[in-house]
Amino acid sequence: MEKPVSAEELLRFFSVLSHDLKSPIFAVDGFSELLLTDYVECLDEEGQDFLRRIRSSSQHMKRVLDDMTHMVKLLGRPTVKRPAPLREIVEEVLLKYNYLVEEGGVRVEVPQELPTVNVDPEKMREAIGAIVANALFFTDRPKGQREVAIEFTHDRGEHRFCVRDNGVGIDGRYVQQVFELGGMSKLDKQRGGGPGYGLFLARRIVEAHGGTISVDSILGKGTTVCFTLPG
């Protein structure tokens, strides 16, 4: 009987593939930068625009590859739980995405008290970060009218953590698919850019902690993503 490929082998395969892809991407980025700095006058306005697009695309490929490498390594290692202050995790996430908060004039609400939970801090930071990033990204409201609220409750031995926004909402056709790999990209096609695997990552992390995750959304009014943790 054929032996299935192990998770460790897949991780090594992805690492080699990532390394091999980075060389041509760096070459495209480097030579396009050289053309933009030293030979830009040889091109007309349209040619310069094409070259800028090439460089922008190569830089986007680098970011995607780095993000995917991080995600694969994160999911590939065991979940190691320890007591971690949830407020610290939330503050680290908000600090990471502070530029989106500041640029969008987003009003962010965080509960005064958040408990210490038994989680893998790095993985939980990624899960919450993915949910918050989507809340900050998927909005068309004017600067100063954007809202993101973090909510927490505890009932019957279960922690419940929610991120609520007043953004664009999710088309009902796609609500059940947002936790699949690439699920958010179906909404993202209408917007041109953004994460397509964040909620997939969040679901895998939450489930590895013994919890569940769900989404409630109204198109044009906003989205609430909630997950539970034992406790």
Tab-separated table of C-alpha atoms in Angstrom:
chain	number	residue	atom	x	y	z
A	1	MET	CA	0.000	0.000	0.000
A	2	GLU	CA	1.298	3.450	-0.906
A	3	LYS	CA	2.369	5.458	2.129
A	4	PRO	CA	0.683	8.902	2.314
A	5	VAL	CA	2.847	11.996	2.438
A	6	SER	CA	3.383	13.117	6.034
A	7	ALA	CA	2.842	16.650	7.320
A	8	GLU	CA	6.599	16.967	7.904
A	9	GLU	CA	7.337	16.003	4.298
A	10	LEU	CA	4.774	18.511	3.018
A	11	LEU	CA	6.333	21.218	5.182
A	12	ARG	CA	9.813	20.435	3.818
A	13	PHE	CA	8.432	20.378	0.267
A	14	PHE	CA	6.823	23.798	0.757
A	15	SER	CA	10.052	25.184	2.246
A	16	VAL	CA	12.054	24.060	-0.801
A	17	LEU	CA	9.377	25.361	-3.164
A	18	SER	CA	9.286	28.704	-1.355
A	19	HIS	CA	13.071	29.021	-1.554
A	20	ASP	CA	13.071	28.229	-5.280
A	21	LEU	CA	10.320	30.766	-5.985
A	22	LYS	CA	11.982	33.584	-4.088
A	23	SER	CA	15.015	33.766	-6.400
A	24	PRO	CA	13.109	34.681	-9.606
A	25	ILE	CA	10.754	36.983	-7.670
A	26	PHE	CA	13.701	38.875	-6.175
A	27	ALA	CA	15.282	39.051	-9.641
A	28	VAL	CA	12.133	40.561	-11.200
A	29	ASP	CA	11.819	43.028	-8.332
A	30	GLY	CA	15.501	43.993	-8.423
A	31	PHE	CA	15.788	44.473	-12.185
A	32	SER	CA	12.500	46.382	-12.352
A	33	GLU	CA	13.773	48.705	-9.618
A	34	LEU	CA	16.995	49.190	-11.601
A	35	LEU	CA	15.027	50.055	-14.727
A	36	LEU	CA	12.871	52.537	-12.789
A	37	THR	CA	15.882	54.320	-11.311
A	38	ASP	CA	18.446	54.263	-14.159
A	39	TYR	CA	16.507	53.779	-17.400
A	40	VAL	CA	13.119	55.322	-16.722
A	41	GLU	CA	13.788	58.204	-19.152
A	42	CYS	CA	14.103	55.691	-21.974
A	43	LEU	CA	10.426	54.800	-21.601
A	44	ASP	CA	7.329	56.799	-22.410
A	45	GLU	CA	4.622	57.347	-19.788
A	46	GLU	CA	2.783	54.145	-20.675
A	47	GLY	CA	5.997	52.098	-20.493
A	48	GLN	CA	6.808	53.568	-17.084
A	49	ASP	CA	3.327	52.650	-15.875
A	50	PHE	CA	3.766	49.067	-17.085
A	51	LEU	CA	7.113	48.830	-15.292
A	52	ARG	CA	5.655	50.145	-12.045
A	53	ARG	CA	2.904	47.551	-12.309
A	54	ILE	CA	5.494	44.797	-12.802
A	55	ARG	CA	7.382	45.889	-9.695
A	56	SER	CA	4.200	46.224	-7.645
A	57	SER	CA	3.135	42.703	-8.669
A	58	SER	CA	6.529	41.203	-7.798
A	59	GLN	CA	6.424	42.827	-4.362
A	60	HIS	CA	2.899	41.488	-3.853
A	61	MET	CA	4.132	37.986	-4.743
A	62	LYS	CA	6.897	38.320	-2.154
A	63	ARG	CA	4.404	39.293	0.548
A	64	VAL	CA	2.041	36.451	-0.333
A	65	LEU	CA	4.873	33.926	-0.316
A	66	ASP	CA	6.131	35.176	3.053
A	67	ASP	CA	2.612	35.046	4.506
A	68	MET	CA	1.978	31.533	3.207
A	69	THR	CA	5.344	30.315	4.513
A	70	HIS	CA	4.486	31.703	7.939
A	71	MET	CA	1.021	30.128	7.864
A	72	VAL	CA	2.305	26.686	6.849
A	73	LYS	CA	4.971	26.704	9.566
A	74	LEU	CA	2.480	27.903	12.178
A	75	LEU	CA	-0.109	25.241	11.366
A	76	GLY	CA	2.583	22.601	11.006
A	77	ARG	CA	3.800	22.804	14.579
A	78	PRO	CA	1.929	21.428	17.628
A	79	THR	CA	-0.355	23.725	19.623
A	80	VAL	CA	1.376	24.481	22.937
A	81	LYS	CA	-1.044	25.990	25.452
A	82	ARG	CA	-0.141	28.093	28.459
A	83	PRO	CA	-1.928	30.773	30.512
A	84	ALA	CA	-1.838	34.003	28.488
A	85	PRO	CA	-3.493	37.379	29.209
A	86	LEU	CA	-6.026	37.938	26.452
A	87	ARG	CA	-5.662	41.720	26.748
A	88	GLU	CA	-1.963	41.500	25.875
A	89	ILE	CA	-2.770	39.438	22.783
A	90	VAL	CA	-5.450	41.923	21.685
A	91	GLU	CA	-3.159	44.913	22.279
A	92	GLU	CA	-0.401	43.292	20.203
A	93	VAL	CA	-2.870	42.723	17.367
A	94	LEU	CA	-4.118	46.327	17.463
A	95	LEU	CA	-0.544	47.591	17.499
A	96	LYS	CA	0.262	45.506	14.420
A	97	TYR	CA	-2.696	46.965	12.510
A	98	ASN	CA	-2.490	50.445	13.975
A	99	TYR	CA	-1.767	51.947	10.543
A	100	LEU	CA	-5.165	50.718	9.302
A	101	VAL	CA	-6.864	52.067	12.417
A	102	GLU	CA	-5.196	55.465	12.087
A	103	GLU	CA	-5.608	55.818	8.315
A	104	GLY	CA	-9.259	54.804	8.442
A	105	GLY	CA	-10.133	56.817	11.531
A	106	VAL	CA	-11.537	53.610	13.022
A	107	ARG	CA	-13.150	53.705	16.442
A	108	VAL	CA	-12.065	50.527	18.225
A	109	GLU	CA	-13.842	49.361	21.372
A	110	VAL	CA	-12.108	46.903	23.718
A	111	PRO	CA	-13.607	45.590	26.994
A	112	GLN	CA	-12.101	46.974	30.173
A	113	GLU	CA	-11.460	43.477	31.486
A	114	LEU	CA	-10.270	40.458	29.554
A	115	PRO	CA	-9.269	37.189	31.241
A	116	THR	CA	-6.197	35.021	31.143
A	117	VAL	CA	-6.881	32.082	28.832
A	118	ASN	CA	-5.127	28.773	28.270
A	119	VAL	CA	-3.942	29.080	24.661
A	120	ASP	CA	-0.958	28.976	22.362
A	121	PRO	CA	-0.193	32.733	22.423
A	122	GLU	CA	1.424	32.940	18.981
A	123	LYS	CA	-1.338	31.000	17.284
A	124	MET	CA	-4.119	32.853	19.084
A	125	ARG	CA	-2.513	36.179	18.159
A	126	GLU	CA	-2.613	35.104	14.500
A	127	ALA	CA	-6.256	33.989	14.748
A	128	ILE	CA	-7.458	37.216	16.361
A	129	GLY	CA	-5.236	39.233	14.029
A	130	ALA	CA	-6.807	37.614	10.965
A	131	ILE	CA	-10.320	38.427	12.199
A	132	VAL	CA	-9.437	42.023	13.106
A	133	ALA	CA	-7.626	42.552	9.788
A	134	ASN	CA	-10.728	41.519	7.860
A	135	ALA	CA	-12.876	43.835	9.991
A	136	LEU	CA	-10.554	46.754	9.215
A	137	PHE	CA	-10.148	45.966	5.525
A	138	PHE	CA	-13.681	45.218	4.362
A	139	THR	CA	-15.304	48.611	4.801
A	140	ASP	CA	-16.447	51.415	2.528
A	141	ARG	CA	-17.563	53.820	5.239
A	142	PRO	CA	-15.966	57.284	5.279
A	143	LYS	CA	-13.004	57.925	7.533
A	144	GLY	CA	-14.222	58.560	11.062
A	145	GLN	CA	-17.379	56.458	10.677
A	146	ARG	CA	-15.708	53.060	10.802
A	147	GLU	CA	-16.218	50.949	13.915
A	148	VAL	CA	-14.740	47.723	15.238
A	149	ALA	CA	-15.881	46.360	18.590
A	150	ILE	CA	-14.250	43.520	20.472
A	151	GLU	CA	-16.629	41.700	22.806
A	152	PHE	CA	-16.098	38.975	25.377
A	153	THR	CA	-18.418	36.840	27.483
A	154	HIS	CA	-18.052	33.770	29.660
A	155	ASP	CA	-20.882	31.323	30.238
A	156	ARG	CA	-21.192	27.671	31.288
A	157	GLY	CA	-17.454	27.072	31.301
A	158	GLU	CA	-16.927	28.560	27.846
A	159	HIS	CA	-15.181	31.736	26.700
A	160	ARG	CA	-16.782	33.574	23.770
A	161	PHE	CA	-14.780	36.195	21.859
A	162	CYS	CA	-16.325	38.322	19.072
A	163	VAL	CA	-15.134	40.995	16.641
A	164	ARG	CA	-17.971	43.149	15.288
A	165	ASP	CA	-17.642	45.726	12.492
A	166	ASN	CA	-19.905	48.032	10.517
A	167	GLY	CA	-18.245	47.304	7.194
A	168	VAL	CA	-19.505	46.063	3.842
A	169	GLY	CA	-20.868	42.771	5.162
A	170	ILE	CA	-20.745	39.466	3.303
A	171	ASP	CA	-22.948	38.346	0.450
A	172	GLY	CA	-25.211	35.566	1.726
A	173	ARG	CA	-23.965	33.306	-1.083
A	174	TYR	CA	-20.500	33.288	0.476
A	175	VAL	CA	-21.157	33.361	4.224
A	176	GLN	CA	-20.757	29.605	4.618
A	177	GLN	CA	-17.514	29.627	2.611
A	178	VAL	CA	-15.517	32.353	4.365
A	179	PHE	CA	-13.685	29.855	6.589
A	180	GLU	CA	-12.511	27.826	3.601
A	181	LEU	CA	-9.086	28.381	2.081
A	182	GLY	CA	-9.549	31.263	-0.342
A	183	GLY	CA	-13.137	31.830	0.767
A	184	MET	CA	-12.757	35.565	1.430
A	185	SER	CA	-11.234	36.071	-2.010
A	186	LYS	CA	-14.709	35.667	-3.526
A	187	LEU	CA	-15.765	38.820	-1.731
A	188	ASP	CA	-12.349	40.329	-2.332
A	189	LYS	CA	-12.690	40.120	-6.135
A	190	GLN	CA	-15.061	43.056	-5.907
A	191	ARG	CA	-12.498	45.108	-3.976
A	192	GLY	CA	-9.079	44.351	-5.463
A	193	GLY	CA	-6.710	43.060	-2.822
A	194	GLY	CA	-6.670	41.771	0.730
A	195	PRO	CA	-6.217	38.520	2.597
A	196	GLY	CA	-7.845	35.385	1.200
A	197	TYR	CA	-6.859	32.884	3.857
A	198	GLY	CA	-7.115	34.739	7.192
A	199	LEU	CA	-10.394	33.237	8.365
A	200	PHE	CA	-9.266	29.779	7.235
A	201	LEU	CA	-6.231	30.197	9.466
A	202	ALA	CA	-8.407	31.437	12.337
A	203	ARG	CA	-10.728	28.437	12.037
A	204	ARG	CA	-7.890	25.927	12.071
A	205	ILE	CA	-6.322	27.571	15.129
A	206	VAL	CA	-9.586	27.834	17.058
A	207	GLU	CA	-10.486	24.214	16.332
A	208	ALA	CA	-7.002	23.112	17.429
A	209	HIS	CA	-7.811	24.770	20.773
A	210	GLY	CA	-11.055	22.795	21.088
A	211	GLY	CA	-13.301	25.716	20.130
A	212	THR	CA	-15.720	26.663	17.372
A	213	ILE	CA	-15.971	29.710	15.104
A	214	SER	CA	-18.944	31.299	13.345
A	215	VAL	CA	-19.891	34.372	11.325
A	216	ASP	CA	-23.035	36.506	11.237
A	217	SER	CA	-23.238	39.149	8.523
A	218	ILE	CA	-25.660	41.516	6.800
A	219	LEU	CA	-24.619	42.882	3.431
A	220	GLY	CA	-24.050	46.620	3.672
A	221	LYS	CA	-24.298	46.724	7.463
A	222	GLY	CA	-21.428	44.715	8.891
A	223	THR	CA	-20.074	41.407	10.107
A	224	THR	CA	-19.571	39.712	13.457
A	225	VAL	CA	-17.094	36.852	13.774
A	226	CYS	CA	-17.192	34.895	17.043
A	227	PHE	CA	-15.195	31.990	18.393
A	228	THR	CA	-15.341	29.962	21.581
A	229	LEU	CA	-12.643	28.476	23.777
A	230	PRO	CA	-12.973	25.953	26.596
A	231	GLY	CA	-12.615	27.551	29.999
